[in-house]
Tab-separated table of C-alpha atoms in Angstrom:
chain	number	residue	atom	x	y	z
B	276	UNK	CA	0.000	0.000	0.000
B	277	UNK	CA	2.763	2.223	0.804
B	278	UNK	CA	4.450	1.391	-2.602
B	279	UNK	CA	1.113	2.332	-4.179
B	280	UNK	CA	1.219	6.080	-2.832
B	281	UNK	CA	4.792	6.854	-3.154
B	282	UNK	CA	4.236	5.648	-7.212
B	283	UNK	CA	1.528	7.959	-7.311
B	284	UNK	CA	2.670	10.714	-5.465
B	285	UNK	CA	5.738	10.681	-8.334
B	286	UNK	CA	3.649	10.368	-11.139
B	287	UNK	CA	2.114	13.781	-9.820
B	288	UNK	CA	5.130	14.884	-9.097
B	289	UNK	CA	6.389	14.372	-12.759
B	290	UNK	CA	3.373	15.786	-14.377
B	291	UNK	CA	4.000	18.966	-12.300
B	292	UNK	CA	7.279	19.596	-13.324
B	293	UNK	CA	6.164	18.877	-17.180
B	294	UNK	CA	3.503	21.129	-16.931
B	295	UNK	CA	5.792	23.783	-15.507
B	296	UNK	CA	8.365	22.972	-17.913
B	297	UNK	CA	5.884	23.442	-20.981
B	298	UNK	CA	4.918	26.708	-19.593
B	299	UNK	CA	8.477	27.844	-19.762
B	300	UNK	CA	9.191	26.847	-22.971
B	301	UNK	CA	6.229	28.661	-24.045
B	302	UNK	CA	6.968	31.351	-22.022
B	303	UNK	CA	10.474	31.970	-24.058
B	304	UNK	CA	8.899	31.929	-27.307
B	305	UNK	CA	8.821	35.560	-28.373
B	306	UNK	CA	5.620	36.853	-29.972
B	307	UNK	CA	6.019	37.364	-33.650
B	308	UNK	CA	4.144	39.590	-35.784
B	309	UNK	CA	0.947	38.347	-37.610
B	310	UNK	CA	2.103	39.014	-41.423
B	311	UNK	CA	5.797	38.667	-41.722
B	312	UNK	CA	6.413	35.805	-38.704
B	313	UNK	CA	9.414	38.690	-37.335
B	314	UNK	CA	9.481	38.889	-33.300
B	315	UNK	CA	7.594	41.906	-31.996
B	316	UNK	CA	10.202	45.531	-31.030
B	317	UNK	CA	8.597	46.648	-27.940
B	318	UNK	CA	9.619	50.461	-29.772
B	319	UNK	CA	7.518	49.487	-33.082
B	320	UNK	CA	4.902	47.031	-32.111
B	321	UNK	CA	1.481	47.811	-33.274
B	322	UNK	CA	-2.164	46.339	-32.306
B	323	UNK	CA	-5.064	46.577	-34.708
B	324	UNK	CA	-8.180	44.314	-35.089
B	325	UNK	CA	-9.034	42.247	-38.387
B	326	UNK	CA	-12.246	39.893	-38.400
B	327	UNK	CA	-12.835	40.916	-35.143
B	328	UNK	CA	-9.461	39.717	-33.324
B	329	UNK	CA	-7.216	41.483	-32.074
B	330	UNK	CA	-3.680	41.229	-34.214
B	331	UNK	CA	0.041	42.071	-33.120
B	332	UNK	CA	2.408	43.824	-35.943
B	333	UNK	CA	6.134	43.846	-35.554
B	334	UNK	CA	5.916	47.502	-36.998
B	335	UNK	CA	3.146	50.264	-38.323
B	336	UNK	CA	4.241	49.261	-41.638
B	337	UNK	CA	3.530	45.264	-41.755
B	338	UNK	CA	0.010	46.621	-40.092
B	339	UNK	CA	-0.770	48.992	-42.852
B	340	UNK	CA	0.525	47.101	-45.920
B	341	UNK	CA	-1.875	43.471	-44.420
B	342	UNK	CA	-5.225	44.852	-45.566
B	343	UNK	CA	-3.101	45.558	-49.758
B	344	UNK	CA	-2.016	41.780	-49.443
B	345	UNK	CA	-4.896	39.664	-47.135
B	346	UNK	CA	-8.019	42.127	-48.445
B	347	UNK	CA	-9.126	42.215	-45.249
B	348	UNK	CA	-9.448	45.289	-43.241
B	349	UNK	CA	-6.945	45.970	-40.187
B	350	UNK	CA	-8.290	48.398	-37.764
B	351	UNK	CA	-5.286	50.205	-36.098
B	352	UNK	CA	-5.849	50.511	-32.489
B	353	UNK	CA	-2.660	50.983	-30.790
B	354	UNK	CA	1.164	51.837	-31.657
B	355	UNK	CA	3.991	52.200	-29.605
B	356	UNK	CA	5.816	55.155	-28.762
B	357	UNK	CA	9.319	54.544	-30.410
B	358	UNK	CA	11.062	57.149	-27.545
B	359	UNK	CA	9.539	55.402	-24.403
B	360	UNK	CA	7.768	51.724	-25.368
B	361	UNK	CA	4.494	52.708	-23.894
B	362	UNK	CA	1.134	52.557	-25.943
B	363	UNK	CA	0.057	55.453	-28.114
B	364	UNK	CA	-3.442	55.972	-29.630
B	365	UNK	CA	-3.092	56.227	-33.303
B	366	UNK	CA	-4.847	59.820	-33.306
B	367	UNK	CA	-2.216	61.248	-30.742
B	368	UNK	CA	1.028	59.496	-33.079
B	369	UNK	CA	3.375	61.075	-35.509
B	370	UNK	CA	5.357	59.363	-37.826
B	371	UNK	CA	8.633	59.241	-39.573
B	372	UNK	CA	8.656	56.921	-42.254
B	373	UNK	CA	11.141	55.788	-44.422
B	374	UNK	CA	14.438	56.298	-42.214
B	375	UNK	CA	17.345	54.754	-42.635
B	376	UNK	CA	16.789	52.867	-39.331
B	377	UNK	CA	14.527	49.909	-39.759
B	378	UNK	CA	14.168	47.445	-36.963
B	379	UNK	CA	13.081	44.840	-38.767
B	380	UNK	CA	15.014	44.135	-41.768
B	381	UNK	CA	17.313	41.120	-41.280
B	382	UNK	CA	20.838	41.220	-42.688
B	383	UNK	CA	20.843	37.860	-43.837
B	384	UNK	CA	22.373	37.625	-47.842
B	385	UNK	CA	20.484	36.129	-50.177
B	386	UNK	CA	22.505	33.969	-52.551
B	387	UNK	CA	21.274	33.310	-56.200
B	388	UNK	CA	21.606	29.805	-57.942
B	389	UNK	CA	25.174	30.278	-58.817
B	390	UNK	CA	25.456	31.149	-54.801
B	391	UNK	CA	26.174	35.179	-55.492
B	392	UNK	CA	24.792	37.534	-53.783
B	393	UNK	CA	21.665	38.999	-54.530
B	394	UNK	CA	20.126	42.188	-53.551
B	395	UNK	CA	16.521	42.262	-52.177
B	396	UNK	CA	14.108	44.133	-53.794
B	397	UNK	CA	11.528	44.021	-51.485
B	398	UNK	CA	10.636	43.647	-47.676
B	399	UNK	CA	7.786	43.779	-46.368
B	400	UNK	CA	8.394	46.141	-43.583
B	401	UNK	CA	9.579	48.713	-46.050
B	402	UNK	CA	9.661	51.379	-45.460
B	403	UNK	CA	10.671	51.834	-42.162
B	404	UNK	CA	7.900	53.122	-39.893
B	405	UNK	CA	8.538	54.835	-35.808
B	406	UNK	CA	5.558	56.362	-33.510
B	407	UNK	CA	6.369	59.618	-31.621
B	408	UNK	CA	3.664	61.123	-28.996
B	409	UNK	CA	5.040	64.368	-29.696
B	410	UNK	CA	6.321	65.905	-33.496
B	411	UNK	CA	9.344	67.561	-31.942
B	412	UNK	CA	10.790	64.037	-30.836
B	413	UNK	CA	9.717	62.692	-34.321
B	414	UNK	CA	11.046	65.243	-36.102
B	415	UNK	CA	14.370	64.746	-34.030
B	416	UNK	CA	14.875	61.331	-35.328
B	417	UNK	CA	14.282	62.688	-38.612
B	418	UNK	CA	17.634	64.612	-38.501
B	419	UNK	CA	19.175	61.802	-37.108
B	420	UNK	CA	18.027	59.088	-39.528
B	421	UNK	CA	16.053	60.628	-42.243
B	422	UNK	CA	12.326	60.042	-43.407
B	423	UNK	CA	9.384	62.081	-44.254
B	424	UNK	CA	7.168	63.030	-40.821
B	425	UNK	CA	3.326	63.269	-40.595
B	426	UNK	CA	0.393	62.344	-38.376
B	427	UNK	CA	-0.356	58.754	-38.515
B	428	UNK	CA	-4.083	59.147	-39.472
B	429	UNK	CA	-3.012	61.550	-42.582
B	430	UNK	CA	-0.281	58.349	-43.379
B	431	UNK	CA	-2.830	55.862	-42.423
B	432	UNK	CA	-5.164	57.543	-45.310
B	433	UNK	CA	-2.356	57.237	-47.971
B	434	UNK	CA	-2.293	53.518	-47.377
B	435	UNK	CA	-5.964	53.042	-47.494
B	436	UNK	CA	-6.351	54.763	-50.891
């Protein structure tokens, strides 16, 4: 009987420790954006709802450019403010966009059949996009790295044309 209760009290003891195991592997799986697969910048993430769920962007850009390649609709609810992390209301957000900076691009070379390099032509977080609460901090970086700034919601209209 004895023998009985100490098997059992391992077997719960072992599925335990799996289940806390599983929940730190999960738990070190960084989110990744919902149209390119790239992990989520805590400076450039952006939140927006399509068929009625809500959908994480790596950047503003990957966001705006979904609804030109899924057809459906992304709602743009939230940005984040490039300066500080926090969350920014899409009304209240400037933007630079196309800077030199871009988070998201990944340096890897791309090698063509006869294994030369090959330049990309495209990438989907192109160009770069960065959320400022205030237009003298955007327009800050924009000496620094370049790029054109406006409010998002003027931007936002260019992409739905």
């Amino acid at each position: 009987m004895k023998l009985k209760g100490t098997a059992i009290g391992l077997m719960i003891l072992a599925v335990v420790a799996l289940g806390f195991s599983y929940l730190g592997w999960r738990l070190s799986i960084p989110e990744t954006c919902q149209a390119c697969r790239r992990p989520l910048h805590s400076t450039t993430k952006t939140v927006g709802f399509a068929d009625d769920k809500k959908k994480l962007f790596c950047c503003p850009t990957c966001a705006l450019t979904a609804h030109r390649q899924t057809g459906k609709a992304v709602d743009i609810t939230e940005l984040s403010n490039y300066e500080t992390g926090s969350s920014l209301k899409p009304e209240d957000a400037y933007i630079v966009e196309g800077s030199r900076l871009n988070l998201c691009i990944q340096q890897h070379v791309h090698l063509d059949h006869d294994k030369q390099a090959s330049p990309a032509n495209f990438d989907r977080c192109s160009p770069s996009m960065f959320a400022f609460a205030k237009r003298d901090g955007a327009e800050k970086f924009q000496r620094e790295h370049g790029g054109n700034v406006m409010h998002f919601r003027a931007l936002e209209a260019l992409y739905r044309q």
